[in-house]
């Protein structure tokens, strides 16, 4: 008999039907006197990724990534329910772009702004790093070493991973030692998530953009010397130091852009990179009026001592 409350539906067939469980996949259609009705049109999620997050652009990539050093700052969002939202581009470069990303837990006040540094794919980037930076660095497979040397597409992809891993590792060591660098939140492939040095989603200005007075200039110089000595404690020099690779946030000088960080002792050209770093940044400070009694005289020698370089190595550099 037909159900008097729902006369439009056909009666159930008299034969016994297989029981349907809750996790059975529905056919997507039901029979109707007038034909077939596509019930997918009733799905309010039509056009949405059923596996995507409720908000934001992607699920948090924290799970499965390499994480920064502990103890982590309290602002780092590690919850598995977190999502990431893309908020724009902070900086573009020849090898990597830096994006503004917000990571948050929907429905809570747990959220943080971060800088996402993404090294470009082989077909969209132009590596200008001199091969001298790579001396002293090794990869496990000879095939990768050859590909890097020949700059094949695969080799450039390996290089991108090398730059990202080198920067992530250096930032972790330096941050743990109290050197003024951004906290490295995580590394996933060739994407490096970093502490955003700035305010309200805007990156702090670069040193090159500032016109500090004499007192500020002296204070920034002393902070720079401390940072360079911190690098030297780990046997490193920046490798590409300039007023464009230093941020100033609320009077604090912060070193950035460290993918080309150089092992001064392990790299045969290390002392040359060190001397170039010191000369280039010292010239900037002197040109802006750094007093002679505060100036760079003796800084290179001080770094040599911190590095434990023998006198003959120092002499050969001059």
PDB file of C-alpha atoms in Angstrom:
ATOM      1  CA  UNK A   1       0.000   0.000   0.000  1.00  0.00           C
ATOM      2  CA  UNK A   2       1.076   3.575  -0.539  1.00  0.00           C
ATOM      3  CA  UNK A   3       1.883   5.671   2.483  1.00  0.00           C
ATOM      4  CA  UNK A   4      -1.007   8.183   2.682  1.00  0.00           C
ATOM      5  CA  UNK A   5       1.312  10.832   4.134  1.00  0.00           C
ATOM      6  CA  UNK A   6       3.709  10.595   1.202  1.00  0.00           C
ATOM      7  CA  UNK A   7       1.635   9.592  -1.827  1.00  0.00           C
ATOM      8  CA  UNK A   8       4.195  10.854  -4.301  1.00  0.00           C
ATOM      9  CA  UNK A   9       6.697   8.088  -3.559  1.00  0.00           C
ATOM     10  CA  UNK A  10       6.427   4.616  -5.006  1.00  0.00           C
ATOM     11  CA  UNK A  11       5.721   1.765  -2.595  1.00  0.00           C
ATOM     12  CA  UNK A  12       8.588  -0.324  -1.268  1.00  0.00           C
ATOM     13  CA  UNK A  13       9.120  -3.482  -3.287  1.00  0.00           C
ATOM     14  CA  UNK A  14       7.929  -6.638  -1.627  1.00  0.00           C
ATOM     15  CA  UNK A  15      11.208  -8.528  -2.143  1.00  0.00           C
ATOM     16  CA  UNK A  16      13.720  -8.506   0.675  1.00  0.00           C
ATOM     17  CA  UNK A  17      16.483  -5.923   0.199  1.00  0.00           C
ATOM     18  CA  UNK A  18      20.062  -5.878   1.413  1.00  0.00           C
ATOM     19  CA  UNK A  19      20.467  -3.847   4.580  1.00  0.00           C
ATOM     20  CA  UNK A  20      22.238  -0.545   4.027  1.00  0.00           C
ATOM     21  CA  UNK A  21      24.793   0.542   6.555  1.00  0.00           C
ATOM     22  CA  UNK A  22      25.535   4.155   7.478  1.00  0.00           C
ATOM     23  CA  UNK A  23      28.867   4.139   5.671  1.00  0.00           C
ATOM     24  CA  UNK A  24      27.493   2.706   2.408  1.00  0.00           C
ATOM     25  CA  UNK A  25      27.986   5.060  -0.519  1.00  0.00           C
ATOM     26  CA  UNK A  26      24.586   6.290  -1.795  1.00  0.00           C
ATOM     27  CA  UNK A  27      23.800   6.030  -5.460  1.00  0.00           C
ATOM     28  CA  UNK A  28      23.253   9.777  -5.725  1.00  0.00           C
ATOM     29  CA  UNK A  29      19.720   9.380  -7.153  1.00  0.00           C
ATOM     30  CA  UNK A  30      16.266   8.426  -5.837  1.00  0.00           C
ATOM     31  CA  UNK A  31      13.322   7.277  -7.927  1.00  0.00           C
ATOM     32  CA  UNK A  32      10.376   9.574  -8.367  1.00  0.00           C
ATOM     33  CA  UNK A  33       7.069   9.185 -10.182  1.00  0.00           C
ATOM     34  CA  UNK A  34       8.154  11.879 -12.584  1.00  0.00           C
ATOM     35  CA  UNK A  35      11.589  10.400 -13.211  1.00  0.00           C
ATOM     36  CA  UNK A  36      14.892  10.781 -11.313  1.00  0.00           C
ATOM     37  CA  UNK A  37      16.005  13.458  -8.866  1.00  0.00           C
ATOM     38  CA  UNK A  38      19.733  14.198  -8.483  1.00  0.00           C
ATOM     39  CA  UNK A  39      20.175  14.630  -4.737  1.00  0.00           C
ATOM     40  CA  UNK A  40      23.689  16.005  -5.216  1.00  0.00           C
ATOM     41  CA  UNK A  41      22.005  19.305  -6.006  1.00  0.00           C
ATOM     42  CA  UNK A  42      20.820  19.370  -2.387  1.00  0.00           C
ATOM     43  CA  UNK A  43      24.383  19.159  -1.029  1.00  0.00           C
ATOM     44  CA  UNK A  44      25.284  22.572   0.415  1.00  0.00           C
ATOM     45  CA  UNK A  45      28.979  21.674   0.126  1.00  0.00           C
ATOM     46  CA  UNK A  46      28.821  21.555  -3.673  1.00  0.00           C
ATOM     47  CA  UNK A  47      32.009  22.966  -5.153  1.00  0.00           C
ATOM     48  CA  UNK A  48      33.902  22.729  -1.857  1.00  0.00           C
ATOM     49  CA  UNK A  49      36.719  20.345  -1.070  1.00  0.00           C
ATOM     50  CA  UNK A  50      35.256  17.888   1.474  1.00  0.00           C
ATOM     51  CA  UNK A  51      38.750  17.322   2.873  1.00  0.00           C
ATOM     52  CA  UNK A  52      39.617  21.028   3.064  1.00  0.00           C
ATOM     53  CA  UNK A  53      39.633  23.161   6.211  1.00  0.00           C
ATOM     54  CA  UNK A  54      36.506  24.999   7.387  1.00  0.00           C
ATOM     55  CA  UNK A  55      38.412  28.290   7.116  1.00  0.00           C
ATOM     56  CA  UNK A  56      41.661  29.471   5.585  1.00  0.00           C
ATOM     57  CA  UNK A  57      43.419  28.103   2.517  1.00  0.00           C
ATOM     58  CA  UNK A  58      44.935  24.860   3.779  1.00  0.00           C
ATOM     59  CA  UNK A  59      45.314  22.728   6.853  1.00  0.00           C
ATOM     60  CA  UNK A  60      48.338  23.572   8.961  1.00  0.00           C
ATOM     61  CA  UNK A  61      51.503  21.961   7.614  1.00  0.00           C
ATOM     62  CA  UNK A  62      52.971  21.587  11.104  1.00  0.00           C
ATOM     63  CA  UNK A  63      52.434  17.831  11.165  1.00  0.00           C
ATOM     64  CA  UNK A  64      55.141  16.200   9.065  1.00  0.00           C
ATOM     65  CA  UNK A  65      57.408  19.262   8.884  1.00  0.00           C
ATOM     66  CA  UNK A  66      60.786  19.758  10.554  1.00  0.00           C
ATOM     67  CA  UNK A  67      60.272  21.917  13.640  1.00  0.00           C
ATOM     68  CA  UNK A  68      62.289  24.747  15.121  1.00  0.00           C
ATOM     69  CA  UNK A  69      64.334  24.446  18.326  1.00  0.00           C
ATOM     70  CA  UNK A  70      62.849  24.033  21.773  1.00  0.00           C
ATOM     71  CA  UNK A  71      61.766  25.565  24.021  1.00  0.00           C
ATOM     72  CA  UNK A  72      59.435  27.061  21.428  1.00  0.00           C
ATOM     73  CA  UNK A  73      58.003  30.550  21.854  1.00  0.00           C
ATOM     74  CA  UNK A  74      54.466  30.489  23.247  1.00  0.00           C
ATOM     75  CA  UNK A  75      53.066  32.086  20.091  1.00  0.00           C
ATOM     76  CA  UNK A  76      53.894  29.065  17.890  1.00  0.00           C
ATOM     77  CA  UNK A  77      50.622  27.332  16.920  1.00  0.00           C
ATOM     78  CA  UNK A  78      51.098  23.551  16.898  1.00  0.00           C
ATOM     79  CA  UNK A  79      47.489  22.304  17.124  1.00  0.00           C
ATOM     80  CA  UNK A  80      46.489  19.768  14.463  1.00  0.00           C
ATOM     81  CA  UNK A  81      43.168  21.582  13.973  1.00  0.00           C
ATOM     82  CA  UNK A  82      44.965  24.754  12.869  1.00  0.00           C
ATOM     83  CA  UNK A  83      44.662  26.159   9.359  1.00  0.00           C
ATOM     84  CA  UNK A  84      46.789  28.525   7.279  1.00  0.00           C
ATOM     85  CA  UNK A  85      45.484  31.564   5.406  1.00  0.00           C
ATOM     86  CA  UNK A  86      47.428  33.381   2.694  1.00  0.00           C
ATOM     87  CA  UNK A  87      47.444  37.158   3.231  1.00  0.00           C
ATOM     88  CA  UNK A  88      49.723  38.404   0.471  1.00  0.00           C
ATOM     89  CA  UNK A  89      53.350  38.835  -0.553  1.00  0.00           C
ATOM     90  CA  UNK A  90      55.876  40.605   1.668  1.00  0.00           C
ATOM     91  CA  UNK A  91      58.896  40.420  -0.637  1.00  0.00           C
ATOM     92  CA  UNK A  92      59.880  38.969  -3.994  1.00  0.00           C
ATOM     93  CA  UNK A  93      63.378  37.826  -4.905  1.00  0.00           C
ATOM     94  CA  UNK A  94      65.324  35.997  -7.589  1.00  0.00           C
ATOM     95  CA  UNK A  95      65.361  32.718  -5.692  1.00  0.00           C
ATOM     96  CA  UNK A  96      62.519  32.916  -3.194  1.00  0.00           C
ATOM     97  CA  UNK A  97      59.416  34.903  -2.363  1.00  0.00           C
ATOM     98  CA  UNK A  98      58.275  35.752   1.149  1.00  0.00           C
ATOM     99  CA  UNK A  99      54.540  35.550   1.848  1.00  0.00           C
ATOM    100  CA  UNK A 100      52.455  36.630   4.816  1.00  0.00           C
ATOM    101  CA  UNK A 101      50.626  33.660   6.348  1.00  0.00           C
ATOM    102  CA  UNK A 102      48.241  33.538   9.302  1.00  0.00           C
ATOM    103  CA  UNK A 103      48.011  30.265  11.209  1.00  0.00           C
ATOM    104  CA  UNK A 104      45.020  29.953  13.500  1.00  0.00           C
ATOM    105  CA  UNK A 105      42.700  27.496  15.212  1.00  0.00           C
ATOM    106  CA  UNK A 106      39.122  28.178  14.047  1.00  0.00           C
ATOM    107  CA  UNK A 107      36.778  29.179  16.833  1.00  0.00           C
ATOM    108  CA  UNK A 108      39.590  30.177  19.198  1.00  0.00           C
ATOM    109  CA  UNK A 109      41.893  33.136  19.745  1.00  0.00           C
ATOM    110  CA  UNK A 110      44.960  31.020  18.882  1.00  0.00           C
ATOM    111  CA  UNK A 111      46.459  32.747  15.844  1.00  0.00           C
ATOM    112  CA  UNK A 112      49.790  34.082  14.667  1.00  0.00           C
ATOM    113  CA  UNK A 113      51.213  35.892  11.647  1.00  0.00           C
ATOM    114  CA  UNK A 114      54.317  34.366  10.077  1.00  0.00           C
ATOM    115  CA  UNK A 115      56.613  34.912   7.116  1.00  0.00           C
ATOM    116  CA  UNK A 116      56.586  32.015   4.640  1.00  0.00           C
ATOM    117  CA  UNK A 117      59.786  31.957   2.585  1.00  0.00           C
ATOM    118  CA  UNK A 118      59.245  29.799  -0.496  1.00  0.00           C
ATOM    119  CA  UNK A 119      62.085  28.896  -2.802  1.00  0.00           C
ATOM    120  CA  UNK A 120      60.939  28.864  -6.385  1.00  0.00           C
ATOM    121  CA  UNK A 121      60.716  25.843  -8.638  1.00  0.00           C
ATOM    122  CA  UNK A 122      63.548  25.230 -11.082  1.00  0.00           C
ATOM    123  CA  UNK A 123      61.766  26.736 -14.090  1.00  0.00           C
ATOM    124  CA  UNK A 124      60.831  29.945 -12.274  1.00  0.00           C
ATOM    125  CA  UNK A 125      64.015  31.005 -10.551  1.00  0.00           C
ATOM    126  CA  UNK A 126      67.485  32.197 -11.377  1.00  0.00           C
ATOM    127  CA  UNK A 127      70.091  31.210  -8.848  1.00  0.00           C
ATOM    128  CA  UNK A 128      72.827  33.820  -8.691  1.00  0.00           C
ATOM    129  CA  UNK A 129      74.662  32.265  -5.742  1.00  0.00           C
ATOM    130  CA  UNK A 130      78.296  31.704  -6.596  1.00  0.00           C
ATOM    131  CA  UNK A 131      79.416  28.088  -6.378  1.00  0.00           C
ATOM    132  CA  UNK A 132      81.891  29.193  -3.721  1.00  0.00           C
ATOM    133  CA  UNK A 133      79.067  29.245  -1.200  1.00  0.00           C
ATOM    134  CA  UNK A 134      78.576  25.516  -1.632  1.00  0.00           C
ATOM    135  CA  UNK A 135      82.143  24.522  -0.891  1.00  0.00           C
ATOM    136  CA  UNK A 136      82.204  22.549   2.316  1.00  0.00           C
ATOM    137  CA  UNK A 137      78.598  21.435   1.860  1.00  0.00           C
ATOM    138  CA  UNK A 138      77.973  17.855   0.838  1.00  0.00           C
ATOM    139  CA  UNK A 139      74.996  15.762  -0.215  1.00  0.00           C
ATOM    140  CA  UNK A 140      74.800  12.016   0.278  1.00  0.00           C
ATOM    141  CA  UNK A 141      74.404  10.946  -3.317  1.00  0.00           C
ATOM    142  CA  UNK A 142      77.020  11.534  -6.005  1.00  0.00           C
ATOM    143  CA  UNK A 143      74.198  11.904  -8.559  1.00  0.00           C
ATOM    144  CA  UNK A 144      72.870  14.921  -6.629  1.00  0.00           C
ATOM    145  CA  UNK A 145      76.355  16.425  -6.398  1.00  0.00           C
ATOM    146  CA  UNK A 146      76.831  16.125 -10.168  1.00  0.00           C
ATOM    147  CA  UNK A 147      73.370  17.528 -10.874  1.00  0.00           C
ATOM    148  CA  UNK A 148      74.045  20.524  -8.635  1.00  0.00           C
ATOM    149  CA  UNK A 149      77.381  21.178 -10.324  1.00  0.00           C
ATOM    150  CA  UNK A 150      75.841  20.940 -13.813  1.00  0.00           C
ATOM    151  CA  UNK A 151      72.791  23.055 -12.832  1.00  0.00           C
ATOM    152  CA  UNK A 152      70.316  20.586 -14.341  1.00  0.00           C
ATOM    153  CA  UNK A 153      66.630  21.013 -13.504  1.00  0.00           C
ATOM    154  CA  UNK A 154      66.939  18.285 -10.915  1.00  0.00           C
ATOM    155  CA  UNK A 155      70.153  19.848  -9.660  1.00  0.00           C
ATOM    156  CA  UNK A 156      68.505  23.249  -9.210  1.00  0.00           C
ATOM    157  CA  UNK A 157      65.714  21.587  -7.245  1.00  0.00           C
ATOM    158  CA  UNK A 158      68.326  19.957  -5.024  1.00  0.00           C
ATOM    159  CA  UNK A 159      69.995  23.358  -4.618  1.00  0.00           C
ATOM    160  CA  UNK A 160      66.706  24.913  -3.509  1.00  0.00           C
ATOM    161  CA  UNK A 161      66.420  22.263  -0.830  1.00  0.00           C
ATOM    162  CA  UNK A 162      70.037  22.895   0.159  1.00  0.00           C
ATOM    163  CA  UNK A 163      69.445  26.630   0.573  1.00  0.00           C
ATOM    164  CA  UNK A 164      66.275  26.055   2.603  1.00  0.00           C
ATOM    165  CA  UNK A 165      67.855  23.416   4.855  1.00  0.00           C
ATOM    166  CA  UNK A 166      71.001  25.490   5.367  1.00  0.00           C
ATOM    167  CA  UNK A 167      68.984  28.539   6.392  1.00  0.00           C
ATOM    168  CA  UNK A 168      66.681  26.542   8.674  1.00  0.00           C
ATOM    169  CA  UNK A 169      69.598  24.815  10.410  1.00  0.00           C
ATOM    170  CA  UNK A 170      71.592  28.031  10.832  1.00  0.00           C
ATOM    171  CA  UNK A 171      68.621  29.955  12.212  1.00  0.00           C
ATOM    172  CA  UNK A 172      67.894  27.190  14.713  1.00  0.00           C
ATOM    173  CA  UNK A 173      71.465  27.148  16.020  1.00  0.00           C
ATOM    174  CA  UNK A 174      71.758  30.911  16.193  1.00  0.00           C
ATOM    175  CA  UNK A 175      68.347  31.506  17.771  1.00  0.00           C
ATOM    176  CA  UNK A 176      69.092  28.913  20.466  1.00  0.00           C
ATOM    177  CA  UNK A 177      72.327  30.772  21.213  1.00  0.00           C
ATOM    178  CA  UNK A 178      70.557  34.101  21.629  1.00  0.00           C
ATOM    179  CA  UNK A 179      71.698  35.648  18.333  1.00  0.00           C
ATOM    180  CA  UNK A 180      69.205  38.161  16.926  1.00  0.00           C
ATOM    181  CA  UNK A 181      67.570  36.162  14.126  1.00  0.00           C
ATOM    182  CA  UNK A 182      63.920  35.274  13.424  1.00  0.00           C
ATOM    183  CA  UNK A 183      62.671  32.097  15.099  1.00  0.00           C
ATOM    184  CA  UNK A 184      62.461  29.293  12.479  1.00  0.00           C
ATOM    185  CA  UNK A 185      59.016  27.762  13.028  1.00  0.00           C
ATOM    186  CA  UNK A 186      59.252  24.882  10.574  1.00  0.00           C
ATOM    187  CA  UNK A 187      60.654  23.600   7.297  1.00  0.00           C
ATOM    188  CA  UNK A 188      58.439  21.707   4.866  1.00  0.00           C
ATOM    189  CA  UNK A 189      60.085  20.933   1.538  1.00  0.00           C
ATOM    190  CA  UNK A 190      61.351  24.263   0.262  1.00  0.00           C
ATOM    191  CA  UNK A 191      58.946  26.350   2.363  1.00  0.00           C
ATOM    192  CA  UNK A 192      60.427  27.898   5.488  1.00  0.00           C
ATOM    193  CA  UNK A 193      58.014  29.414   8.030  1.00  0.00           C
ATOM    194  CA  UNK A 194      59.604  32.124  10.136  1.00  0.00           C
ATOM    195  CA  UNK A 195      58.781  34.521  12.916  1.00  0.00           C
ATOM    196  CA  UNK A 196      57.436  37.717  11.365  1.00  0.00           C
ATOM    197  CA  UNK A 197      59.718  40.546  12.454  1.00  0.00           C
ATOM    198  CA  UNK A 198      57.373  43.517  12.333  1.00  0.00           C
ATOM    199  CA  UNK A 199      54.026  44.840  13.517  1.00  0.00           C
ATOM    200  CA  UNK A 200      50.421  44.181  12.439  1.00  0.00           C
ATOM    201  CA  UNK A 201      51.393  42.166   9.382  1.00  0.00           C
ATOM    202  CA  UNK A 202      53.964  44.677   8.119  1.00  0.00           C
ATOM    203  CA  UNK A 203      57.614  43.649   8.032  1.00  0.00           C
ATOM    204  CA  UNK A 204      60.081  45.800   9.942  1.00  0.00           C
ATOM    205  CA  UNK A 205      62.124  48.224   7.823  1.00  0.00           C
ATOM    206  CA  UNK A 206      65.526  47.246   6.528  1.00  0.00           C
ATOM    207  CA  UNK A 207      68.561  49.036   7.896  1.00  0.00           C
ATOM    208  CA  UNK A 208      69.133  50.519   4.418  1.00  0.00           C
ATOM    209  CA  UNK A 209      65.814  52.365   4.689  1.00  0.00           C
ATOM    210  CA  UNK A 210      66.715  54.172   7.917  1.00  0.00           C
ATOM    211  CA  UNK A 211      68.539  57.398   8.612  1.00  0.00           C
ATOM    212  CA  UNK A 212      69.572  56.936  12.255  1.00  0.00           C
ATOM    213  CA  UNK A 213      71.154  59.703  14.278  1.00  0.00           C
ATOM    214  CA  UNK A 214      74.623  59.205  15.772  1.00  0.00           C
ATOM    215  CA  UNK A 215      73.398  57.659  19.016  1.00  0.00           C
ATOM    216  CA  UNK A 216      71.124  55.223  17.179  1.00  0.00           C
ATOM    217  CA  UNK A 217      73.889  54.428  14.707  1.00  0.00           C
ATOM    218  CA  UNK A 218      76.304  53.555  17.517  1.00  0.00           C
ATOM    219  CA  UNK A 219      73.726  51.371  19.233  1.00  0.00           C
ATOM    220  CA  UNK A 220      72.947  49.511  15.999  1.00  0.00           C
ATOM    221  CA  UNK A 221      76.658  49.011  15.365  1.00  0.00           C
ATOM    222  CA  UNK A 222      77.174  47.428  18.779  1.00  0.00           C
ATOM    223  CA  UNK A 223      74.199  45.130  18.147  1.00  0.00           C
ATOM    224  CA  UNK A 224      75.695  44.164  14.798  1.00  0.00           C
ATOM    225  CA  UNK A 225      79.060  43.332  16.373  1.00  0.00           C
ATOM    226  CA  UNK A 226      77.284  41.098  18.910  1.00  0.00           C
ATOM    227  CA  UNK A 227      75.440  39.317  16.085  1.00  0.00           C
ATOM    228  CA  UNK A 228      78.624  38.775  14.059  1.00  0.00           C
ATOM    229  CA  UNK A 229      80.409  37.418  17.122  1.00  0.00           C
ATOM    230  CA  UNK A 230      77.442  35.082  17.618  1.00  0.00           C
ATOM    231  CA  UNK A 231      77.873  33.787  14.079  1.00  0.00           C
ATOM    232  CA  UNK A 232      81.604  33.384  14.662  1.00  0.00           C
ATOM    233  CA  UNK A 233      80.974  31.295  17.791  1.00  0.00           C
ATOM    234  CA  UNK A 234      79.419  28.747  15.454  1.00  0.00           C
ATOM    235  CA  UNK A 235      82.184  29.069  12.872  1.00  0.00           C
ATOM    236  CA  UNK A 236      79.945  30.990  10.475  1.00  0.00           C
ATOM    237  CA  UNK A 237      79.706  34.224   8.552  1.00  0.00           C
ATOM    238  CA  UNK A 238      76.572  35.534   6.851  1.00  0.00           C
ATOM    239  CA  UNK A 239      78.022  35.327   3.342  1.00  0.00           C
ATOM    240  CA  UNK A 240      75.908  38.124   1.852  1.00  0.00           C
ATOM    241  CA  UNK A 241      75.780  40.712   4.622  1.00  0.00           C
ATOM    242  CA  UNK A 242      74.568  44.200   3.779  1.00  0.00           C
ATOM    243  CA  UNK A 243      72.197  46.851   5.079  1.00  0.00           C
ATOM    244  CA  UNK A 244      69.466  45.090   3.066  1.00  0.00           C
ATOM    245  CA  UNK A 245      69.791  41.873   5.086  1.00  0.00           C
ATOM    246  CA  UNK A 246      69.256  43.544   8.451  1.00  0.00           C
ATOM    247  CA  UNK A 247      65.877  44.519   9.900  1.00  0.00           C
ATOM    248  CA  UNK A 248      65.352  47.050  12.676  1.00  0.00           C
ATOM    249  CA  UNK A 249      62.273  46.472  14.825  1.00  0.00           C
ATOM    250  CA  UNK A 250      61.677  48.731  17.823  1.00  0.00           C
ATOM    251  CA  UNK A 251      65.377  49.538  17.910  1.00  0.00           C
ATOM    252  CA  UNK A 252      66.447  45.875  17.719  1.00  0.00           C
ATOM    253  CA  UNK A 253      68.720  44.773  14.871  1.00  0.00           C
ATOM    254  CA  UNK A 254      67.788  41.377  13.372  1.00  0.00           C
ATOM    255  CA  UNK A 255      69.806  39.320  10.860  1.00  0.00           C
ATOM    256  CA  UNK A 256      67.789  37.815   7.984  1.00  0.00           C
ATOM    257  CA  UNK A 257      68.385  35.952   4.693  1.00  0.00           C
ATOM    258  CA  UNK A 258      70.850  33.252   5.689  1.00  0.00           C
ATOM    259  CA  UNK A 259      70.580  30.521   3.011  1.00  0.00           C
ATOM    260  CA  UNK A 260      74.139  31.194   1.849  1.00  0.00           C
ATOM    261  CA  UNK A 261      75.624  31.102   5.367  1.00  0.00           C
ATOM    262  CA  UNK A 262      79.289  30.101   5.088  1.00  0.00           C
ATOM    263  CA  UNK A 263      81.385  27.791   7.240  1.00  0.00           C
ATOM    264  CA  UNK A 264      84.457  30.003   7.583  1.00  0.00           C
ATOM    265  CA  UNK A 265      86.794  27.146   8.488  1.00  0.00           C
ATOM    266  CA  UNK A 266      85.314  24.355   6.345  1.00  0.00           C
ATOM    267  CA  UNK A 267      84.978  26.453   3.195  1.00  0.00           C
ATOM    268  CA  UNK A 268      88.320  27.316   1.551  1.00  0.00           C
ATOM    269  CA  UNK A 269      86.870  30.715   0.627  1.00  0.00           C
ATOM    270  CA  UNK A 270      85.392  31.239   4.082  1.00  0.00           C
ATOM    271  CA  UNK A 271      87.900  33.888   5.250  1.00  0.00           C
ATOM    272  CA  UNK A 272      87.279  35.846   2.038  1.00  0.00           C
ATOM    273  CA  UNK A 273      83.523  35.814   2.601  1.00  0.00           C
ATOM    274  CA  UNK A 274      84.061  36.923   6.197  1.00  0.00           C
ATOM    275  CA  UNK A 275      86.279  39.845   5.190  1.00  0.00           C
ATOM    276  CA  UNK A 276      83.789  40.903   2.518  1.00  0.00           C
ATOM    277  CA  UNK A 277      80.893  40.818   4.988  1.00  0.00           C
ATOM    278  CA  UNK A 278      82.781  43.007   7.447  1.00  0.00           C
ATOM    279  CA  UNK A 279      84.002  45.469   4.819  1.00  0.00           C
ATOM    280  CA  UNK A 280      80.621  45.903   3.144  1.00  0.00           C
ATOM    281  CA  UNK A 281      78.630  46.573   6.305  1.00  0.00           C
ATOM    282  CA  UNK A 282      81.389  48.681   7.885  1.00  0.00           C
ATOM    283  CA  UNK A 283      81.430  50.924   4.803  1.00  0.00           C
ATOM    284  CA  UNK A 284      77.689  51.523   5.203  1.00  0.00           C
ATOM    285  CA  UNK A 285      78.028  52.556   8.844  1.00  0.00           C
ATOM    286  CA  UNK A 286      81.060  54.763   8.218  1.00  0.00           C
ATOM    287  CA  UNK A 287      79.316  56.495   5.319  1.00  0.00           C
ATOM    288  CA  UNK A 288      76.467  57.416   7.666  1.00  0.00           C
ATOM    289  CA  UNK A 289      78.690  58.972  10.271  1.00  0.00           C
ATOM    290  CA  UNK A 290      79.786  56.228  12.651  1.00  0.00           C
ATOM    291  CA  UNK A 291      82.418  57.891  14.900  1.00  0.00           C
ATOM    292  CA  UNK A 292      85.990  56.616  14.394  1.00  0.00           C
ATOM    293  CA  UNK A 293      86.369  55.553  18.031  1.00  0.00           C
ATOM    294  CA  UNK A 294      83.316  53.291  17.629  1.00  0.00           C
ATOM    295  CA  UNK A 295      84.104  52.243  14.071  1.00  0.00           C
ATOM    296  CA  UNK A 296      85.109  48.958  12.479  1.00  0.00           C
ATOM    297  CA  UNK A 297      88.829  49.036  13.229  1.00  0.00           C
ATOM    298  CA  UNK A 298      89.769  45.736  14.818  1.00  0.00           C
ATOM    299  CA  UNK A 299      86.428  44.016  14.189  1.00  0.00           C
ATOM    300  CA  UNK A 300      87.856  41.511  11.721  1.00  0.00           C
ATOM    301  CA  UNK A 301      90.633  40.591  14.141  1.00  0.00           C
ATOM    302  CA  UNK A 302      88.074  40.157  16.907  1.00  0.00           C
ATOM    303  CA  UNK A 303      86.077  37.787  14.720  1.00  0.00           C
ATOM    304  CA  UNK A 304      89.224  35.841  13.821  1.00  0.00           C
ATOM    305  CA  UNK A 305      89.930  35.283  17.511  1.00  0.00           C
ATOM    306  CA  UNK A 306      86.346  34.136  18.111  1.00  0.00           C
ATOM    307  CA  UNK A 307      86.649  31.739  15.172  1.00  0.00           C
ATOM    308  CA  UNK A 308      89.915  30.342  16.535  1.00  0.00           C
ATOM    309  CA  UNK A 309      91.709  31.065  13.287  1.00  0.00           C
ATOM    310  CA  UNK A 310      95.506  30.636  13.488  1.00  0.00           C
ATOM    311  CA  UNK A 311      97.651  33.721  12.837  1.00  0.00           C
ATOM    312  CA  UNK A 312      98.944  32.383   9.507  1.00  0.00           C
ATOM    313  CA  UNK A 313      95.368  32.012   8.202  1.00  0.00           C
ATOM    314  CA  UNK A 314      94.628  35.601   9.204  1.00  0.00           C
ATOM    315  CA  UNK A 315      97.742  36.851   7.481  1.00  0.00           C
ATOM    316  CA  UNK A 316      96.940  35.010   4.242  1.00  0.00           C
ATOM    317  CA  UNK A 317      93.571  36.741   4.141  1.00  0.00           C
ATOM    318  CA  UNK A 318      95.027  40.245   4.160  1.00  0.00           C
TER     319      UNK A 318
END
